[in-house]
Amino acid sequence: MTRLFNEPSAFADEMIEGFVASHGRWVKRVPGGVVRNTKSTPETVALVIGGGSGHYPAFAGLVGQGLAHGAAMGNLFASPSAQQVYNVAKAASNGGGVLLGYGNYAGDVLHFNQAQDRLRKEGIDCRSIAVTDDVSSAPLSERAKRRGIAGDLTVFKVAAAAAEAGYSMDSVVEIAERANDRTRSFGVAFTGCTLPGADHPLFSVPEGRMAVGMGIHGEPGIDETDIPTADELAELLVAKLLTEVPEGLETSGARVVPILNGLGSVKYEELFVVYRRVAQLLAEAGLEAVEPQVGELVTSFDMAGTSLTLFWLDEELESLWNAPADAPAFRRGAVTADALEPSDAGDLTEAEHAIPDATDESRAGAIRILAALGAAKAVVDANADELGRIDAIAGDGDHGIGMERGVRAAVEAATDAVARGAGAATTLHFAADAWADKAGGTSGALWGMALRAVGDAVGDSKAPDAGAVAAGVAGAAAAIMDFGKAKPGDKTLVDVLVPFRDALASGVGAGKSLTEAWAAAAVTAEQAAEDTAALLPLMGRARPHAEKSLGTPDAGAVSMALIIRAIHNTLIERTTIKEKA
């Protein structure tokens, strides 16, 4: 368990502060993460990597000359927000474009793609590579759905070396994609991980048993066995990976990089014992090991476990893998780099958000929106543990924590906006950005979209009426389904949002007041949330463990239904929102 922390909610920020203070030779802090504190060659591609905190040395430990140019750092096990990724990418850019690299998780995909779109609109050539090395998370026929785990290192290292060597953006992307195609990983765990302040791990493994094929965010394994000997574990890992030799390659005479990765609590000495047998098995299979890595490279907080990665080389990939690098957690060869001068640092600060003009009616509506957000915060705080418990059955158990972070940030941003005279739309937009920025993860992105869509519909020029609110909910559903690609039946919050949208629109269309229409739609939402218990998840981290979730409702659906009901409770009090269109 995690013993050394202050306030759990401040852990990630305080960790980043300490990391930068102790590694200032390599990195400096910017809003959203860290970037190199050394000079990079102008007009070359910049590699910006990232993901949730809790995986050190991924991702900040891989920032330095010959490796990444920057790392966007989300909260614990939560993807960085689009704003964080954008900030880091802008600070790291050298003028030759930006390649974004991350593990293939729904929240990371959403946020990095949002940042990519924003950078492209500003004229910056921005591309992405989502690492998909975890063979346990999807069958070979669905490789694009696989998670990224310790294979992040191989993809990031060769892509960074190509960028450092002056390759064009097209060539750097091709190298990254080729490395991803040639990387396979498989892992096991003996215990789950426990986040700061939590009184139980995100998942547990019975005494004397081993979870097989787990993820790095606390996702349970796909199987469970007795704990083997070190040699037996090596045989399991190697045998599994050798069933997936990349297409067109043969084992005999092939050169591979083996990475035996510790997930947080397994001692290096234990890893060496396992690797001893791994090396023997690779040699027996006719493989030649090149620059093996044994140690903690992509961890899962304090999880006791390990994973094996095989990176199948060609001549160019081997040259790039062996190229010099100097980062806090990965060093190879001799690297010469000049420190940034203070004038070069280009410190990035958050611009002060201006408050657009608004009518008195819209400002009054903003006050009621703040009350609704406050009610959402209260219900999330009261149910965070239960949301986490539901989420942990087939996912990673962090939904309650993420919702708490997001709604608290939204309330703070809305409070500030209202105090400065913001209208309804501006208040919702500020809340949306804060929710997405602080919550991270898939739910952070989606709730940010939802609030922004409602804000777009209600505007700052009049009181938010029933028609505008219904239109905003419809816009939220459209944006979420378009961006996240979820549809009714996938066991996500969409299974609540769509029937709620339809019921609300029907009530408003029939001439009911907002309070009356919302009340009926809230009942529909609650029933829809309960009904997700009978569904199998087809999206997100719960998908590989679909059967485990049968009989349990989706955590995102439940949290949405709770918030919808909490907002209704603010509407039945006398509000300044116009009750009829």
XYZ file of C-alpha atoms in Angstrom:
581
model
C 0.000 0.000 0.000
C 1.015 3.647 -0.388
C 2.234 5.013 2.920
C 3.877 8.365 2.174
C 1.486 11.075 1.078
C -0.187 14.243 2.313
C -3.618 14.908 0.828
C -4.424 12.086 -1.620
C -5.904 14.580 -4.084
C -2.609 16.509 -4.117
C -0.385 13.449 -4.579
C 0.180 13.725 -8.337
C 0.959 17.461 -8.260
C 3.331 17.065 -5.328
C 4.999 14.092 -7.003
C 5.608 16.115 -10.180
C 6.985 19.011 -8.136
C 9.438 16.702 -6.392
C 10.420 14.958 -9.614
C 11.273 18.256 -11.304
C 13.150 19.499 -8.241
C 15.321 16.374 -8.258
C 15.815 16.099 -12.029
C 16.237 19.706 -13.130
C 19.237 18.793 -15.282
C 16.871 16.994 -17.654
C 13.394 18.495 -17.282
C 11.435 21.593 -16.424
C 7.787 21.881 -15.522
C 5.136 23.387 -17.759
C 1.364 23.413 -17.277
C 0.301 19.831 -17.859
C 3.604 18.038 -17.423
C 7.309 18.397 -18.174
C 9.541 19.154 -21.171
C 13.272 18.928 -21.804
C 15.456 21.410 -19.994
C 18.085 21.036 -22.726
C 18.273 22.489 -26.224
C 16.829 20.484 -29.104
C 17.719 20.802 -32.778
C 15.449 23.365 -34.454
C 13.011 22.215 -37.157
C 13.042 18.596 -35.992
C 10.086 16.484 -34.914
C 9.230 16.633 -31.215
C 7.979 13.478 -29.493
C 5.459 14.190 -26.726
C 4.396 11.156 -24.708
C 2.050 10.822 -21.778
C -0.582 9.116 -19.735
C -1.714 8.864 -16.158
C 0.666 9.197 -13.240
C 1.429 6.101 -11.188
C 3.561 4.401 -13.861
C 7.010 5.893 -13.201
C 9.442 5.913 -14.937
C 6.768 6.206 -17.604
C 6.231 8.863 -18.647
C 8.230 11.757 -17.223
C 11.299 9.609 -16.617
C 11.671 9.177 -20.380
C 12.031 12.893 -21.166
C 15.539 13.892 -22.181
C 18.015 14.134 -25.022
C 17.605 11.199 -27.403
C 14.241 10.315 -25.944
C 10.979 12.244 -25.489
C 10.809 16.013 -25.749
C 7.952 16.253 -23.263
C 5.477 14.258 -21.206
C 1.867 15.156 -20.440
C 1.115 13.877 -16.950
C -2.429 13.064 -15.884
C -3.622 12.345 -12.388
C -3.146 8.890 -10.902
C -4.260 6.331 -13.480
C -6.152 9.060 -15.373
C -5.201 10.279 -18.817
C -3.987 13.861 -19.121
C -6.588 16.285 -20.395
C -6.515 17.671 -23.916
C -5.431 21.006 -22.448
C -2.476 19.384 -20.684
C -1.376 17.574 -23.845
C -1.737 20.769 -25.860
C 0.290 22.807 -23.353
C 3.145 20.295 -23.288
C 3.160 19.914 -27.065
C 3.314 23.688 -27.587
C 6.192 23.988 -25.116
C 8.099 21.053 -26.645
C 7.611 21.916 -30.326
C 10.812 22.538 -32.319
C 9.151 23.652 -35.541
C 9.219 20.254 -37.271
C 5.864 18.979 -36.045
C 4.791 16.996 -32.993
C 4.286 13.241 -32.686
C 2.050 12.266 -29.770
C 2.710 8.848 -28.230
C 0.529 7.092 -25.647
C -0.906 3.754 -24.581
C -4.121 2.682 -26.282
C -6.689 3.528 -23.589
C -10.001 5.211 -24.299
C -9.301 8.328 -22.224
C -5.846 8.819 -23.711
C -7.181 8.370 -27.239
C -9.920 10.949 -26.633
C -7.702 13.589 -25.043
C -4.644 13.200 -27.277
C -6.846 13.330 -30.383
C -8.539 16.483 -29.118
C -5.127 18.083 -28.590
C -3.992 16.882 -32.003
C -6.986 18.512 -33.674
C -6.306 21.788 -31.873
C -2.615 21.782 -32.853
C -3.463 21.049 -36.465
C -5.901 23.959 -36.542
C -2.982 26.170 -35.507
C -0.910 24.930 -38.447
C 1.288 22.496 -36.501
C 1.859 19.139 -38.183
C 0.701 16.749 -35.464
C 0.418 12.962 -35.673
C -0.257 10.208 -33.127
C 0.868 6.682 -32.281
C -1.188 4.573 -29.860
C 0.870 1.655 -28.529
C -0.936 -1.721 -28.691
C 1.515 -4.328 -27.387
C -0.543 -6.191 -24.728
C -1.434 -9.558 -26.258
C -3.864 -10.409 -23.446
C -6.216 -7.492 -24.022
C -7.619 -8.465 -27.438
C -7.126 -11.236 -30.009
C -4.627 -10.843 -32.828
C -7.495 -10.198 -35.240
C -8.356 -7.078 -33.194
C -4.860 -5.759 -32.527
C -6.028 -2.151 -32.800
C -8.043 -2.677 -29.586
C -5.068 -3.854 -27.528
C -3.694 -1.884 -24.584
C -0.276 -0.308 -24.424
C 1.903 -1.497 -21.518
C 5.691 -1.906 -21.284
C 5.990 -1.867 -25.076
C 5.603 1.895 -24.795
C 9.355 2.028 -24.211
C 10.390 0.404 -27.491
C 8.064 2.522 -29.605
C 8.983 5.783 -27.875
C 12.726 5.068 -27.926
C 13.071 4.374 -31.643
C 10.669 7.160 -32.645
C 12.637 9.622 -30.511
C 15.957 8.462 -31.960
C 14.594 8.933 -35.468
C 13.437 12.446 -34.591
C 16.812 13.216 -33.024
C 18.513 12.040 -36.235
C 16.494 14.522 -38.277
C 14.015 12.137 -39.907
C 10.965 13.756 -41.512
C 7.599 13.535 -39.767
C 6.427 10.876 -42.227
C 9.536 8.794 -41.528
C 9.286 9.164 -37.740
C 5.659 8.022 -37.861
C 6.589 5.040 -40.053
C 9.332 4.040 -37.587
C 6.936 4.302 -34.648
C 4.282 2.243 -36.411
C 6.818 -0.392 -37.457
C 8.105 -0.663 -33.893
C 4.554 -1.006 -32.588
C 3.834 -3.768 -35.129
C 6.931 -5.637 -33.910
C 6.337 -5.337 -30.154
C 4.461 -7.864 -28.011
C 3.979 -7.929 -24.216
C 2.348 -10.202 -21.658
C 2.117 -9.761 -17.887
C 1.084 -11.297 -14.564
C 0.334 -9.947 -11.084
C 0.420 -11.366 -7.566
C -1.316 -8.437 -5.830
C -3.252 -5.379 -6.912
C -2.180 -1.782 -6.419
C -3.517 0.640 -3.796
C -3.778 4.352 -4.545
C -2.884 6.992 -1.923
C -5.621 7.292 0.683
C -7.448 4.133 -0.432
C -8.028 1.402 2.145
C -8.075 -1.460 -0.354
C -6.396 -2.319 -3.678
C -8.075 -1.738 -7.028
C -8.212 -5.505 -7.427
C -7.107 -8.452 -5.345
C -5.606 -11.850 -6.038
C -6.203 -14.745 -3.611
C -3.232 -15.788 -1.499
C -1.005 -18.164 -3.433
C -2.594 -17.291 -6.777
C -1.468 -15.222 -9.764
C -3.537 -13.041 -12.111
C -2.579 -13.630 -15.730
C -2.856 -10.934 -18.376
C -3.688 -7.965 -16.128
C -3.433 -4.328 -17.209
C -1.363 -1.513 -15.704
C -4.308 0.438 -14.250
C -5.605 -2.211 -11.918
C -7.608 -4.056 -14.558
C -8.011 -7.674 -13.424
C -6.309 -10.443 -15.344
C -8.004 -12.650 -17.906
C -7.119 -15.803 -15.963
C -5.844 -16.954 -12.592
C -3.385 -19.723 -11.699
C -1.291 -20.925 -8.788
C 1.929 -18.968 -8.349
C 4.608 -20.808 -10.367
C 8.330 -21.049 -9.781
C 10.518 -18.417 -11.402
C 11.419 -20.817 -14.198
C 7.807 -21.784 -14.761
C 6.829 -18.108 -14.972
C 9.571 -17.483 -17.543
C 8.284 -20.435 -19.559
C 4.716 -19.104 -19.430
C 5.736 -15.622 -20.576
C 8.035 -16.749 -23.384
C 5.670 -19.422 -24.649
C 2.796 -16.933 -24.846
C 4.811 -14.363 -26.777
C 6.256 -16.909 -29.190
C 2.723 -17.760 -30.299
C 2.654 -14.268 -31.829
C 5.756 -13.884 -33.946
C 5.143 -10.780 -36.102
C 3.940 -11.543 -39.602
C 6.707 -12.366 -42.055
C 9.315 -13.139 -39.388
C 10.808 -16.396 -38.167
C 12.335 -17.173 -34.794
C 15.498 -18.768 -36.132
C 18.228 -16.153 -36.207
C 15.920 -13.259 -35.338
C 17.216 -10.471 -33.122
C 14.904 -9.281 -30.341
C 15.017 -6.848 -27.445
C 13.657 -8.580 -24.313
C 12.238 -6.330 -21.598
C 11.411 -7.944 -18.266
C 9.469 -5.203 -16.527
C 8.733 -4.944 -12.816
C 5.310 -3.485 -12.061
C 6.170 -1.870 -8.742
C 6.828 -4.304 -5.893
C 8.782 -7.215 -7.353
C 12.445 -6.887 -6.401
C 15.144 -6.577 -9.049
C 16.801 -9.721 -7.700
C 13.600 -11.683 -8.371
C 13.448 -10.285 -11.895
C 17.018 -11.391 -12.542
C 16.145 -14.938 -11.471
C 13.237 -14.953 -13.924
C 15.293 -13.385 -16.708
C 17.955 -16.070 -16.326
C 15.434 -18.603 -17.636
C 13.968 -16.163 -20.185
C 17.419 -15.782 -21.742
C 17.847 -19.563 -21.915
C 14.456 -20.037 -23.559
C 15.052 -17.321 -26.142
C 18.393 -18.883 -27.076
C 16.787 -22.326 -27.331
C 14.218 -20.844 -29.733
C 16.991 -19.526 -31.973
C 16.552 -15.869 -30.955
C 19.431 -13.497 -30.250
C 18.812 -11.069 -27.390
C 19.929 -7.486 -28.052
C 20.465 -4.984 -25.220
C 18.004 -6.637 -22.787
C 16.289 -4.473 -20.181
C 15.457 -5.843 -16.730
C 13.918 -3.514 -14.163
C 11.065 -1.104 -13.543
C 10.200 0.651 -16.790
C 6.382 0.936 -16.831
C 4.970 0.326 -13.370
C 1.524 0.201 -11.805
C 2.098 2.018 -8.538
C 2.745 -0.699 -5.922
C 1.460 -3.693 -7.904
C 3.418 -6.904 -7.406
C 3.846 -8.297 -10.869
C 5.945 -8.440 -13.998
C 5.595 -8.417 -17.764
C 7.772 -9.618 -20.612
C 8.099 -7.684 -23.855
C 9.742 -8.874 -27.062
C 10.692 -6.237 -29.636
C 11.540 -7.842 -32.982
C 14.291 -5.841 -34.675
C 15.408 -5.072 -38.187
C 18.665 -3.307 -39.008
C 17.232 0.216 -38.820
C 15.222 -0.402 -35.655
C 18.271 -1.907 -33.956
C 20.367 1.132 -34.824
C 17.718 3.454 -33.392
C 17.234 1.307 -30.269
C 20.978 1.513 -29.593
C 21.239 5.264 -30.287
C 22.438 7.421 -27.349
C 19.864 8.749 -24.915
C 20.002 10.644 -21.647
C 16.789 10.811 -19.622
C 16.251 10.524 -15.852
C 15.274 6.845 -16.078
C 16.908 5.664 -19.315
C 20.484 6.378 -20.349
C 22.579 4.903 -23.106
C 25.901 5.951 -24.635
C 27.305 9.467 -24.552
C 25.004 12.440 -25.088
C 26.025 16.084 -25.201
C 23.291 18.638 -24.670
C 23.314 22.303 -23.728
C 21.047 23.511 -20.959
C 18.353 25.990 -21.881
C 19.099 29.616 -21.153
C 16.453 31.446 -19.138
C 15.507 33.334 -22.297
C 15.004 30.013 -24.117
C 12.784 28.504 -21.483
C 9.572 29.878 -22.935
C 7.602 29.351 -19.751
C 4.009 28.631 -20.653
C 1.395 30.171 -18.431
C -2.335 29.699 -18.467
C -4.047 32.674 -20.065
C -6.597 34.418 -17.906
C -10.060 33.594 -19.211
C -11.942 36.735 -20.098
C -15.611 36.946 -19.158
C -17.813 37.836 -22.167
C -20.737 40.165 -21.748
C -23.959 38.557 -20.571
C -27.498 39.671 -19.821
C -28.840 39.807 -16.299
C -31.179 36.924 -17.161
C -28.272 34.757 -18.257
C -26.248 35.665 -15.129
C -29.236 34.592 -13.028
C -29.277 31.329 -14.953
C -25.564 30.903 -14.218
C -26.316 31.020 -10.494
C -28.754 28.122 -10.878
C -26.226 26.237 -13.009
C -23.743 26.629 -10.158
C -26.358 25.212 -7.794
C -26.858 22.236 -10.129
C -23.117 21.616 -10.260
C -22.990 21.840 -6.490
C -25.697 19.192 -6.250
C -23.743 17.015 -8.674
C -20.659 17.383 -6.496
C -22.570 16.407 -3.370
C -24.009 13.251 -4.912
C -20.670 12.212 -6.428
C -18.855 12.757 -3.122
C -21.476 10.669 -1.332
C -21.241 7.807 -3.829
C -17.576 7.867 -4.897
C -16.631 4.676 -3.062
C -19.568 2.760 -4.494
C -18.806 4.026 -8.008
C -15.245 2.821 -7.572
C -16.436 -0.564 -6.338
C -18.718 -1.012 -9.348
C -15.978 0.079 -11.727
C -13.445 -2.328 -10.187
C -15.534 -5.399 -11.006
C -14.461 -5.346 -14.636
C -12.468 -2.120 -14.952
C -9.778 -0.319 -13.015
C -11.836 1.030 -10.098
C -10.972 4.712 -10.512
C -14.321 6.035 -11.788
C -15.383 7.440 -8.420
C -12.042 9.154 -7.888
C -12.086 10.644 -11.381
C -15.639 11.900 -11.019
C -14.749 13.530 -7.692
C -11.782 15.338 -9.219
C -13.791 16.488 -12.209
C -16.924 17.742 -10.485
C -14.954 19.514 -7.755
C -12.891 21.337 -10.362
C -16.058 22.203 -12.286
C -17.675 23.709 -9.190
C -14.546 25.758 -8.429
C -14.376 27.070 -12.003
C -18.098 27.852 -12.083
C -17.926 29.613 -8.718
C -15.142 31.841 -10.023
C -17.028 32.506 -13.266
C -20.259 33.475 -11.481
C -18.347 35.730 -9.087
C -16.915 37.557 -12.109
C -20.324 38.069 -13.714
C -20.360 35.246 -16.242
C -23.487 34.219 -18.085
C -24.855 30.693 -18.309
C -22.844 29.590 -21.351
C -19.536 30.932 -20.070
C -20.086 29.346 -16.670
C -20.744 25.980 -18.291
C -17.769 26.338 -20.636
C -15.410 27.113 -17.741
C -16.825 24.200 -15.777
C -16.460 21.918 -18.802
C -12.794 22.775 -19.308
C -12.022 22.357 -15.610
C -13.825 19.002 -15.404
C -11.982 17.601 -18.420
C -8.652 19.016 -17.265
C -8.733 17.711 -13.699
C -10.647 14.462 -14.068
C -8.723 13.083 -17.003
C -9.749 9.677 -18.276
C -12.650 8.944 -20.562
C -15.284 10.278 -18.193
C -13.439 13.592 -17.898
C -13.437 14.079 -21.645
C -17.076 13.102 -22.014
C -18.413 15.223 -19.164
C -16.395 18.150 -20.498
C -18.087 17.680 -23.869
C -21.506 17.396 -22.261
C -21.239 20.624 -20.267
C -19.808 22.497 -23.242
C -22.639 21.340 -25.499
C -25.264 22.543 -23.020
C -23.399 25.839 -22.712
C -23.409 26.257 -26.489
C -27.166 25.757 -26.531
C -28.146 28.118 -23.704
C -25.869 31.049 -24.622
C -25.122 34.181 -22.611
C -27.892 36.411 -23.961
C -31.029 35.112 -22.253
C -32.256 32.932 -19.438
C -31.727 29.221 -20.137
C -35.173 27.878 -20.999
C -36.507 24.346 -21.348
C -36.048 24.249 -25.117
C -32.426 25.385 -24.917
C -31.610 22.901 -22.162
C -33.188 20.035 -24.116
C -31.265 21.084 -27.212
C -28.079 21.176 -25.147
C -28.642 17.643 -23.860
C -29.233 16.498 -27.435
C -26.010 18.213 -28.482
C -24.156 16.522 -25.634
C -25.372 13.083 -26.726
C -24.401 13.737 -30.336
C -20.924 14.991 -29.425
C -20.210 12.104 -27.070
C -21.363 9.415 -29.490
C -19.517 10.999 -32.404
C -16.250 11.361 -30.529
C -16.255 8.263 -28.337
C -18.037 6.056 -30.915
C -20.167 4.433 -28.197
C -23.791 3.641 -28.971
C -26.735 2.365 -26.933
C -26.082 -1.212 -25.852
C -22.304 -0.798 -25.400
C -22.690 -0.491 -21.600
C -21.527 3.076 -21.180
C -23.078 6.328 -19.999
C -24.609 6.595 -23.470
C -27.121 3.959 -22.348
C -28.461 6.555 -19.908
C -27.849 9.727 -21.882
C -29.788 8.716 -24.999
C -33.054 7.664 -23.280
C -32.765 10.698 -20.995
C -32.343 12.946 -24.043
C -35.373 11.428 -25.727
C -37.583 11.605 -22.630
C -36.582 15.204 -21.932
C -37.220 16.276 -25.520
C -40.599 14.532 -25.486
C -41.669 16.268 -22.291
C -40.512 19.694 -23.417
C -42.143 19.161 -26.823
C -45.424 18.356 -25.078
C -45.337 21.743 -23.330
C -44.189 20.588 -19.905
C -42.051 22.860 -17.766
C -38.348 22.059 -17.493
C -38.891 20.790 -13.952
C -41.721 18.480 -15.012
C -39.961 17.210 -18.119
C -36.697 16.682 -16.216
C -38.488 14.755 -13.457
C -39.960 12.234 -15.880
C -36.703 11.956 -17.799
C -34.799 11.357 -14.544
C -36.952 8.297 -13.855
C -36.110 7.037 -17.343
C -32.402 7.646 -16.705
C -32.453 5.733 -13.417
C -34.141 2.744 -15.024
C -31.689 2.840 -17.935
C -28.764 2.797 -15.507
C -30.174 -0.256 -13.752
C -30.729 -1.965 -17.102
C -27.006 -1.759 -17.967
C -26.461 -4.602 -15.488
C -27.717 -7.006 -18.154
C -25.323 -5.689 -20.827
C -21.817 -6.750 -21.804
C -19.326 -3.860 -22.178
C -18.173 -3.334 -25.751
C -16.088 -0.215 -25.136
C -13.362 0.910 -22.730
C -11.197 -0.907 -20.190
C -13.993 -3.224 -19.045
C -14.305 -4.825 -22.494
C -11.598 -7.524 -21.952
C -13.429 -8.636 -18.775
C -16.952 -8.350 -20.144
C -18.383 -11.438 -18.461
C -17.336 -10.216 -15.010
C -19.593 -7.196 -15.359
C -22.803 -9.124 -15.998
C -25.216 -8.393 -13.175
C -23.497 -5.113 -12.302
C -24.525 -1.768 -13.832
C -22.000 0.410 -15.618
C -20.321 2.904 -13.282
C -20.508 5.738 -15.819
C -24.189 5.098 -16.389
C -24.874 5.045 -12.643
C -22.993 8.287 -12.008
C -24.881 10.026 -14.806
C -28.249 8.900 -13.431
C -27.263 10.075 -9.945
C -26.290 13.504 -11.264
C -29.464 13.813 -13.332
C -31.547 13.137 -10.196
C -29.458 15.569 -8.117
C -30.020 18.311 -10.694
C -33.744 17.656 -10.591
C -33.678 18.286 -6.859
C -32.346 21.793 -7.545
C -35.054 22.398 -10.138
C -37.935 21.581 -7.812
C -36.722 24.384 -5.566
C -37.648 27.826 -6.857
C -35.118 28.683 -9.556
C -34.443 31.592 -11.843
C -34.369 29.312 -14.879
C -37.397 29.923 -17.094
C -39.637 26.907 -16.778
C -41.124 26.997 -20.262
C -39.783 27.553 -23.728
